[in-house]
XYZ file of C-alpha atoms in Angstrom:
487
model
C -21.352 -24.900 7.031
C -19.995 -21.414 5.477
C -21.463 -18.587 6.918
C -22.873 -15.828 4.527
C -22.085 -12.115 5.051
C -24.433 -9.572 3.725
C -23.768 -6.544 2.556
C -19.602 -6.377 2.384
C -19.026 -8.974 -0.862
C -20.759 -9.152 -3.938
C -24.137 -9.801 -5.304
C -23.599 -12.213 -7.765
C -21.434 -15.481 -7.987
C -17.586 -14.590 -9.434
C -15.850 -16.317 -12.234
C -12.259 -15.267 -11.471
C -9.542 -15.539 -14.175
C -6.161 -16.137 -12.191
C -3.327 -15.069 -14.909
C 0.604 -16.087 -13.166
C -1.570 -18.619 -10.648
C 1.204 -20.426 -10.239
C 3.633 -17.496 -9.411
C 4.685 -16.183 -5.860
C 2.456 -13.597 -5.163
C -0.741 -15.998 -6.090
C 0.584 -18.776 -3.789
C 1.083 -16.111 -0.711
C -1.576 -14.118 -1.033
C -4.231 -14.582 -3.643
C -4.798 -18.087 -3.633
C -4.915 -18.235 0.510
C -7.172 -15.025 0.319
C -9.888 -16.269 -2.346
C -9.997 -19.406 -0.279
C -11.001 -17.725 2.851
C -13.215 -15.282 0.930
C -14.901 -18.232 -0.498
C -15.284 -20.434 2.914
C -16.524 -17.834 5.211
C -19.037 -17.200 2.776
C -18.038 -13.401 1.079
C -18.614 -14.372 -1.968
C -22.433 -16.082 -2.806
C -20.258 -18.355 -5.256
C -17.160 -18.850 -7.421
C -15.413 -20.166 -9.875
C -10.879 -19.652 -10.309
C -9.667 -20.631 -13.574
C -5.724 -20.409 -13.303
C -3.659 -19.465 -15.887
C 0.090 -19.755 -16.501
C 3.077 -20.531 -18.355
C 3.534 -23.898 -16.264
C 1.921 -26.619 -18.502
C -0.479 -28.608 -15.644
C -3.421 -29.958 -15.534
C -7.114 -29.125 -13.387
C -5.399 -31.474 -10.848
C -1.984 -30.302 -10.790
C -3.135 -26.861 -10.421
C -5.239 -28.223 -6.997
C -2.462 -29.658 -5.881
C -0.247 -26.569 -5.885
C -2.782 -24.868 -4.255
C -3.569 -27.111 -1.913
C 0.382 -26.803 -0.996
C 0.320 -22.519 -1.254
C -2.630 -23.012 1.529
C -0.887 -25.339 3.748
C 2.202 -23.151 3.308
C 1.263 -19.196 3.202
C -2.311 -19.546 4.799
C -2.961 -17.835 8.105
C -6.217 -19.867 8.826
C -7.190 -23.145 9.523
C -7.450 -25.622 6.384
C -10.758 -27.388 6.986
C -10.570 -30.359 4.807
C -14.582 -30.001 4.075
C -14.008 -26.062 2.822
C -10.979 -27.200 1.033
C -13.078 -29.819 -0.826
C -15.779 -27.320 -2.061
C -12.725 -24.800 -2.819
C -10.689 -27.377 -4.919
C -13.958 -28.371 -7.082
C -14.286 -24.683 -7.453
C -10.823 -24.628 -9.502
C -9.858 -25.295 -13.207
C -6.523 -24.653 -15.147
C -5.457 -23.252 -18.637
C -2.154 -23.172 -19.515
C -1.046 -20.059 -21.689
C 0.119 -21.992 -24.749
C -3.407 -23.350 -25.148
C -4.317 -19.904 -26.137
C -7.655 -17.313 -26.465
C -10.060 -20.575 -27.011
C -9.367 -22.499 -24.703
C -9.657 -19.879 -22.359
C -12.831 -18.599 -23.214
C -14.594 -22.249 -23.095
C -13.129 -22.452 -19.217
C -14.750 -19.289 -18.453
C -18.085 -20.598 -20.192
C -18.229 -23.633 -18.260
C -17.457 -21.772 -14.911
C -20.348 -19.588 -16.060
C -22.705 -21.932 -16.879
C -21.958 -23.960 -13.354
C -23.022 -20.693 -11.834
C -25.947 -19.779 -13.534
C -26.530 -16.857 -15.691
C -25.265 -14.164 -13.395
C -21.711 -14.484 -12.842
C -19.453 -11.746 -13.030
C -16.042 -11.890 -14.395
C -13.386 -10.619 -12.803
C -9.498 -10.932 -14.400
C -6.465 -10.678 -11.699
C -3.258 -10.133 -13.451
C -0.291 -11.211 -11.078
C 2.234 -11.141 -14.043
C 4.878 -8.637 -14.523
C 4.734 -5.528 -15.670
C 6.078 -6.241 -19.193
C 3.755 -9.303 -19.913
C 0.229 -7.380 -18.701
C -0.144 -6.098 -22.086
C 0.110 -9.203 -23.722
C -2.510 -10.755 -21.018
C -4.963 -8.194 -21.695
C -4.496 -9.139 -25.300
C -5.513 -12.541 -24.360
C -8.447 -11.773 -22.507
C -9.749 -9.422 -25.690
C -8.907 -12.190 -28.167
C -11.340 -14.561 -25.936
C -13.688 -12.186 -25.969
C -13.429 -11.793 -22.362
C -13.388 -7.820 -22.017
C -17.423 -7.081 -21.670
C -18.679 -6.415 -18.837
C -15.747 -7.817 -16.851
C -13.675 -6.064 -14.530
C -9.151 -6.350 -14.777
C -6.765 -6.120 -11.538
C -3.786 -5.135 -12.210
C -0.444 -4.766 -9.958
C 2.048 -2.201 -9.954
C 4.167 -0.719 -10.613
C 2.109 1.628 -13.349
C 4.587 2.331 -15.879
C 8.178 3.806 -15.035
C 7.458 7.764 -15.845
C 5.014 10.031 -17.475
C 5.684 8.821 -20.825
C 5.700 4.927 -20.469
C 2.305 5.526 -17.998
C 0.412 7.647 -20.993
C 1.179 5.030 -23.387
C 0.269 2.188 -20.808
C -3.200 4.072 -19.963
C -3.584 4.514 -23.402
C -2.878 0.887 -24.675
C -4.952 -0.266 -21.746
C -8.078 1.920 -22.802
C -8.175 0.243 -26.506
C -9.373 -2.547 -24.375
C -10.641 -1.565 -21.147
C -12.888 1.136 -20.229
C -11.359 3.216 -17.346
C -14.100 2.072 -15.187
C -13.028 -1.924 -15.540
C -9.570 -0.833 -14.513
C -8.375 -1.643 -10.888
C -5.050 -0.521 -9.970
C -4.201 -2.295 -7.193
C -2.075 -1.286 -4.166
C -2.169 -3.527 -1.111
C -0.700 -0.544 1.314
C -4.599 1.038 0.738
C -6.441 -2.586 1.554
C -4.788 -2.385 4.962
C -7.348 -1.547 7.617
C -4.779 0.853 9.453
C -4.827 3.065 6.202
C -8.506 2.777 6.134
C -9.064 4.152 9.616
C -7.213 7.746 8.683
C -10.155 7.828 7.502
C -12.275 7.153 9.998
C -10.118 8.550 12.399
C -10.022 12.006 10.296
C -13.278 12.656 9.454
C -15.579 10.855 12.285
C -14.102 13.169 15.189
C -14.670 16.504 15.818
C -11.457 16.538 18.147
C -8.971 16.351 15.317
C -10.133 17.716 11.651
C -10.174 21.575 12.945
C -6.949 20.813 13.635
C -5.106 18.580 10.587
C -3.541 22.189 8.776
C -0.587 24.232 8.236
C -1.568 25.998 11.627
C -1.357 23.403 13.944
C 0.575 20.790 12.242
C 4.210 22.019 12.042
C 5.515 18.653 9.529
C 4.701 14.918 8.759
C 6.739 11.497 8.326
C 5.901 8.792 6.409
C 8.341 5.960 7.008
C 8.196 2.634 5.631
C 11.446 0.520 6.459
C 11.963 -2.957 5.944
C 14.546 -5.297 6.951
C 14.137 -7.606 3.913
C 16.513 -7.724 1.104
C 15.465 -8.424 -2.519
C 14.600 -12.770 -2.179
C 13.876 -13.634 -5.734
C 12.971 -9.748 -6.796
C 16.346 -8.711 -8.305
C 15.454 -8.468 -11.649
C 12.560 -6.573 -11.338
C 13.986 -4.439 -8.555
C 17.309 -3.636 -10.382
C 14.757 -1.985 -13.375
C 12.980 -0.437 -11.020
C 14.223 1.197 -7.582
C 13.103 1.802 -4.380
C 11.402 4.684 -5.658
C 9.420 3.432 -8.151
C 8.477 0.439 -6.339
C 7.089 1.587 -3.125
C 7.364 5.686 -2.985
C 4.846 5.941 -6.047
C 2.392 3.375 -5.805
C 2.482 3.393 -1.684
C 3.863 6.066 0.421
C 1.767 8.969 -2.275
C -1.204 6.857 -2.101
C -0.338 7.096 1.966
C -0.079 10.755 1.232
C -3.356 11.475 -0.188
C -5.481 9.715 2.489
C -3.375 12.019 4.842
C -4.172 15.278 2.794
C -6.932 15.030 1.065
C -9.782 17.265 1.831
C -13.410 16.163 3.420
C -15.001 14.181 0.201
C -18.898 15.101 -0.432
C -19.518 11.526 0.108
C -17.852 8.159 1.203
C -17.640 6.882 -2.089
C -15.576 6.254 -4.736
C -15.693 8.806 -7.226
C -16.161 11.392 -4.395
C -12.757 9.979 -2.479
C -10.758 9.297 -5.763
C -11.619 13.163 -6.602
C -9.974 14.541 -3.600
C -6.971 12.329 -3.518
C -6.390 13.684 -7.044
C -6.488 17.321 -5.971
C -3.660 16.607 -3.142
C -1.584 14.964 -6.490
C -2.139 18.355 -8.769
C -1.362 20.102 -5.640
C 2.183 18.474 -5.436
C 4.904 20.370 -6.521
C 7.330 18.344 -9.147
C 10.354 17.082 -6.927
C 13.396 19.056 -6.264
C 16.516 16.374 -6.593
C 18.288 18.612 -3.800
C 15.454 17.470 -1.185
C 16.185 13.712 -1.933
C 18.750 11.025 -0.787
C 19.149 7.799 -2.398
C 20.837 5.388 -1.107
C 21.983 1.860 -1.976
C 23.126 -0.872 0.646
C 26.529 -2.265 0.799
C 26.408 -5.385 -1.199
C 23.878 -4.840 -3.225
C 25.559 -5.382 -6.526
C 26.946 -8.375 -5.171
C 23.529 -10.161 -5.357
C 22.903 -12.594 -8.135
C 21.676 -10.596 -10.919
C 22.517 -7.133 -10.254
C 24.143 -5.330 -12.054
C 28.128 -4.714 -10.398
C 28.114 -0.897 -11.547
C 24.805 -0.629 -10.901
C 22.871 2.771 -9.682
C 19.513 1.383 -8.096
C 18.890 3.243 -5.241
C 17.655 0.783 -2.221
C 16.747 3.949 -0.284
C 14.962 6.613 -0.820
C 13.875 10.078 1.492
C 12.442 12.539 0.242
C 10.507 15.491 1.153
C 7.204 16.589 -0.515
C 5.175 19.972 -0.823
C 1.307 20.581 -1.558
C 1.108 23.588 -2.932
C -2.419 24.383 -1.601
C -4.466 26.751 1.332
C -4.666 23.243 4.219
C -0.703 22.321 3.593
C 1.426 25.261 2.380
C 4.849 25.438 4.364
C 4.211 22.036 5.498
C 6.971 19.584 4.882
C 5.947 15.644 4.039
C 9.532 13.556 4.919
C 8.697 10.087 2.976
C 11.408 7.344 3.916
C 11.608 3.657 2.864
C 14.713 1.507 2.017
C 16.093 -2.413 1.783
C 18.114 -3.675 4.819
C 17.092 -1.386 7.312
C 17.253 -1.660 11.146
C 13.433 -2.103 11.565
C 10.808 -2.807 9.651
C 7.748 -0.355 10.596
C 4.923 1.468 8.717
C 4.821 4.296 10.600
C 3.026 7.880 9.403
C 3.708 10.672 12.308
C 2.470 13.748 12.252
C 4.332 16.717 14.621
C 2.642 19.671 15.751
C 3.336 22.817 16.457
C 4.934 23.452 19.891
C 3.760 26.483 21.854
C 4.410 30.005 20.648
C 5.681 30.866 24.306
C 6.869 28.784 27.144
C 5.831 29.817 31.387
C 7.798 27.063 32.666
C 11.152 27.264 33.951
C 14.309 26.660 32.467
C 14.737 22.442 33.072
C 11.406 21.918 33.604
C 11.701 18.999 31.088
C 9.229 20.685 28.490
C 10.233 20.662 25.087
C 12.769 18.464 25.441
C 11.709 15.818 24.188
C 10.338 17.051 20.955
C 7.170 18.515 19.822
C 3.498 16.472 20.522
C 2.889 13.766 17.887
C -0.175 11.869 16.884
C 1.362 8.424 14.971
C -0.517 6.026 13.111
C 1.099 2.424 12.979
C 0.391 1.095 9.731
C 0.948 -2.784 10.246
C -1.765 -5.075 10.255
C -2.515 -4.752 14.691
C -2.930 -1.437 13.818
C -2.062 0.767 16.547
C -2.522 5.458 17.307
C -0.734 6.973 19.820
C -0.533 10.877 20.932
C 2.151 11.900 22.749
C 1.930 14.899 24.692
C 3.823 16.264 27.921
C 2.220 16.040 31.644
C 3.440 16.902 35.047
C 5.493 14.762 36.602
C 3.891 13.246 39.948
C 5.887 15.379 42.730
C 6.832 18.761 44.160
C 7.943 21.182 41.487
C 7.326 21.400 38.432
C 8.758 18.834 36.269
C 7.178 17.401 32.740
C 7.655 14.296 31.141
C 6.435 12.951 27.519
C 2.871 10.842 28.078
C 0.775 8.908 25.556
C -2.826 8.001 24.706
C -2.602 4.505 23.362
C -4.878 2.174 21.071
C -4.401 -0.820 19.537
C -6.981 -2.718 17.118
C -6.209 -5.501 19.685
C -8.359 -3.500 22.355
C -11.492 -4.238 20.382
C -11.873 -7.365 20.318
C -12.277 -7.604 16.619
C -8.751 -8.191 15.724
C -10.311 -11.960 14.319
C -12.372 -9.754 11.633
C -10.169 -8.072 9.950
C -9.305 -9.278 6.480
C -6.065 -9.293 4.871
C -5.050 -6.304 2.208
C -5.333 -8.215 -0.904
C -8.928 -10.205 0.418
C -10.514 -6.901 0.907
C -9.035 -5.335 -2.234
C -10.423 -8.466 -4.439
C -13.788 -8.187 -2.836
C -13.875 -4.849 -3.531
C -13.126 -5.225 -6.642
C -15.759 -8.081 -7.297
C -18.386 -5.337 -5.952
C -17.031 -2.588 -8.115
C -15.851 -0.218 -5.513
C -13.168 1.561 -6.723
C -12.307 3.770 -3.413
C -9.017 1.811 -2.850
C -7.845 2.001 -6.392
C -5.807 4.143 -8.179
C -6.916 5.681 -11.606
C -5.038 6.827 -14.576
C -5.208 10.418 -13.756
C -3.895 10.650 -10.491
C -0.929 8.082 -11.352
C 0.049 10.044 -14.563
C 0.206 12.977 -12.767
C 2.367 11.333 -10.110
C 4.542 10.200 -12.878
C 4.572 14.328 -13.684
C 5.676 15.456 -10.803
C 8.497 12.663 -10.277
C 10.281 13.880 -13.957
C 12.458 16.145 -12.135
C 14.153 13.609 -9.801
C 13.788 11.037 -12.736
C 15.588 13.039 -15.326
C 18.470 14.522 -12.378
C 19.119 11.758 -9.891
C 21.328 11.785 -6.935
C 23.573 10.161 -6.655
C 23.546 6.837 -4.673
C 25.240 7.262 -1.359
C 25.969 3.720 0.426
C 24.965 2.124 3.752
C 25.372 -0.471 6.122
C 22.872 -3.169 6.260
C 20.960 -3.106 9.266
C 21.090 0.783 9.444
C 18.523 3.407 8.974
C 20.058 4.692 5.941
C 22.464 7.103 3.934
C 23.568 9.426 7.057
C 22.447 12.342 4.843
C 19.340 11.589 5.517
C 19.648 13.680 8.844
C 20.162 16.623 6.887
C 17.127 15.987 4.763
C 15.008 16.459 7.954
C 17.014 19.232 9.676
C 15.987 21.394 12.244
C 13.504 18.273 12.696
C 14.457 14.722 13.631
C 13.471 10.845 12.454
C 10.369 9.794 14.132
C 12.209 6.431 14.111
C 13.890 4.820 16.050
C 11.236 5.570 19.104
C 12.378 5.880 22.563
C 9.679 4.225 24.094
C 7.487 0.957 23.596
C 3.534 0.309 23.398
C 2.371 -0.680 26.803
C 1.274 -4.243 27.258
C 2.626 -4.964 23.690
C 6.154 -5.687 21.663
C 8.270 -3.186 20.683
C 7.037 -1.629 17.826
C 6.363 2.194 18.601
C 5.335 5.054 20.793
């Protein structure tokens, strides 16, 4: 028997309109996350109506799900849950159009009783969610309901305006969730937590103890079946604005007058109108070798795979602060790593080769992956005569707690959020427009693409980028007790 949990999910039962169900991200991640949201009892009831261009039937559409479960789930398939999931799923293929639609989501309705909310994930591309929201307003599916959408948000200012705009014939603001999975991770939600629940470190996050920060995102994947999309797109439209700024923000922003939406969304918009438009010069783009011999990529082409860059806020907590933000294809690692390096002392008693300073200025670093893991590094005498100082660390891992079992996955805490209406985790049209703004600059002037080895960390320019300061990455060291991931 499902257990019910109070107080995190919804109040009412959820009809939930699945457009590009049978697409990659839906097997992966939606359709295993909604299952487990269902079964352990998040959501008081539901109802998935799948749509795509893939002409099945109710059954077919079970079955593939059924197989995305057994494949891409992380949790046991109990065949009683799956039964009550599978009767809790219906299909409409595209072609049979607005009508047909609107009658599914009826009948899930009616199954439900009177109070079912509607909620519409679109896992389609970019170019098609237009044509799905047309859809859903032709069925007359728009009142009261609430939309997901996926990224990226247009591809500058211009094309966002007129996709904010298009979107609002249809959509209030207020049914609009922007979704980015980076901000359902419960490592980015504990900045947070870790910022403004401790006395020990908020008099201290500012230009006058904090001397610069890295945000560093690597992976060691390559493009899979992405080419398409990433060769009209870029590394830095694909993760740098919709991730690594959203990163940013929760990093920056000031103390909101509340832990709620509008209150948090506020001040992660004032760090974005405190960003100062990009200056090409402070970026490196770089592309790996071989890229444009993947299947359908262009061979001329100028997609960066790379990207570093380094960001200003313009305002009284960050000014003369540097932000380094790194990501890239084919890297040596693949971390999520945000480090923040403070300022070293103005004056130094110990003797020359004492060991201090050498090995770089204190750092407090977040790991961003789903264990979840702080460290702060910091330098302490060396057991012995003399006076010798090596780097030390104050470790935690999510692991320590205990609790590791509860934590849900990005996109299940990002859809149940959404089904309750909080918008905290979701970006709104003002704050990605002016995102867009500031990014013209390096849009309209890019540099050029410099190449590097797969299985590097980059373009070796990017050393320069960071100068006097170095790459938090590689680390040195190890967790204790734990893989290699970071100090």
């Amino acid at each position: 028997m499902k257990r019910i949990t109070p107080g995190v999910g919804p109040k009412h039962p959820q009809v939930v309109v699945l457009v590009g169900a049978t697409g990659d991200l839906a097997q992966r991640k939606l359709l295993p996350g909604l299952y487990h949201l269902a079964s352990a009892g998040f959501i008081p009831g539901c109802r998935i109506i799948g749509v795509s261009l893939d002409m099945l039937d109710r059954d077919g559409f079970r079955a593939a799900a059924r197989q995305a479960l057994g494949s891409f789930g992380h949790r046991t398939l109990a065949e009683d849950s799956w039964s009550a999931f599978a009767a809790s799923l219906d299909y409409v293929p595209l072609s049979a159009g607005a009508g047909a639609l609107k009658e599914a989501v009826e009948r899930a309705q009616a199954e439900l009783g009177g109070a079912a909310e509607l909620v519409h994930y679109l896992s389609v591309p970019p170019k098609a969610a237009l044509s799905v929201v047309h859809l859903l307003r032709d069925a007359g599916l728009v009142e009261g309901s609430r939309i997901i959408m996926e990224k990226p948000f247009g591809v500058d200012l211009p094309s966002a305006v007129d996709l904010n705009a298009r979107l609002h014939e249809v959509f209030a603001e207020a049914q609009i969730f922007r979704i980015d999975h980076f901000l359902g991770k419960e490592p980015a939600q504990n900045i947070l937590a870790f910022r403004f629940a401790n006395g020990l470190f908020e008099p201290i996050w500012n230009r006058n103890f904090i001397d610069h920060v890295q945000i560093d995102v690597p992976e060691t994947l390559g493009l899979g079946k992405r080419a398409g999309f990433y060769e009209a797109t870029g590394a830095y439209r694909d993760m740098v604005v919709t991730h690594l700024f959203q990163i940013l923000a929760f990093m920056a922003m000031e103390a909101p007058t509340a832990l709620e939406p509008a209150s948090i969304s506020e001040e992660k918009n004032k760090v974005f109108r405190s960003m100062l438009p990009l200056n090409p010069q402070g970026v490196v783009r770089g592309q790996y070798i071989g890229y444009r011999e993947e299947e359908g990529v262009d061979p001329e082409s100028d997609t960066e795979t790379f990207i570093a860059l380094k960001v200003a806020i313009d305002n009284w907590r960050w000014a003369g602060v540097p932000f380094f933000l790194r990501t890239g294809k084919r890297l040596a690692q693949g971390q999520r790593i945000i480090s923040i390096a403070f300022r070293e002392p103005p004056k130094s008693m110990f003797p020359v080769g004492s060991g201090v300073g050498g090995q770089g200025p204190d750092h407090l670093t977040f790991d961003l992956a789903d264990a979840s893991k702080v460290s702060l590094s910091f330098y302490g005498k060396r057991p012995g005569p003399g006076m010798r100082l090596d780097k030390q660390s104050m470790q935690f891992a999510m692991d320590d707690t205990g609790l590791i079992s509860d934590v849900l996955e990005a996109y299940e805490r990002l859809i149940l959020d959404a089904m309750r209406g909080d918008r905290t985790l979701f970006t709104m049209a003002q704050g990605i427009e002016r995102l867009w703004e500031v990014s013209t600059p390096l849009l309209e002037a890019p540099p050029p693409v410099r190449l590097y080895e797969q299985g590097s960390w980059g373009p070796k320019s990017v050393h320069q980028l960071v100068a006097p300061h170095a790459w938090r990455l590689p680390f040195e060291r190890q967790w204790r007790g734990a893989a290699p991931v970071a100090e």
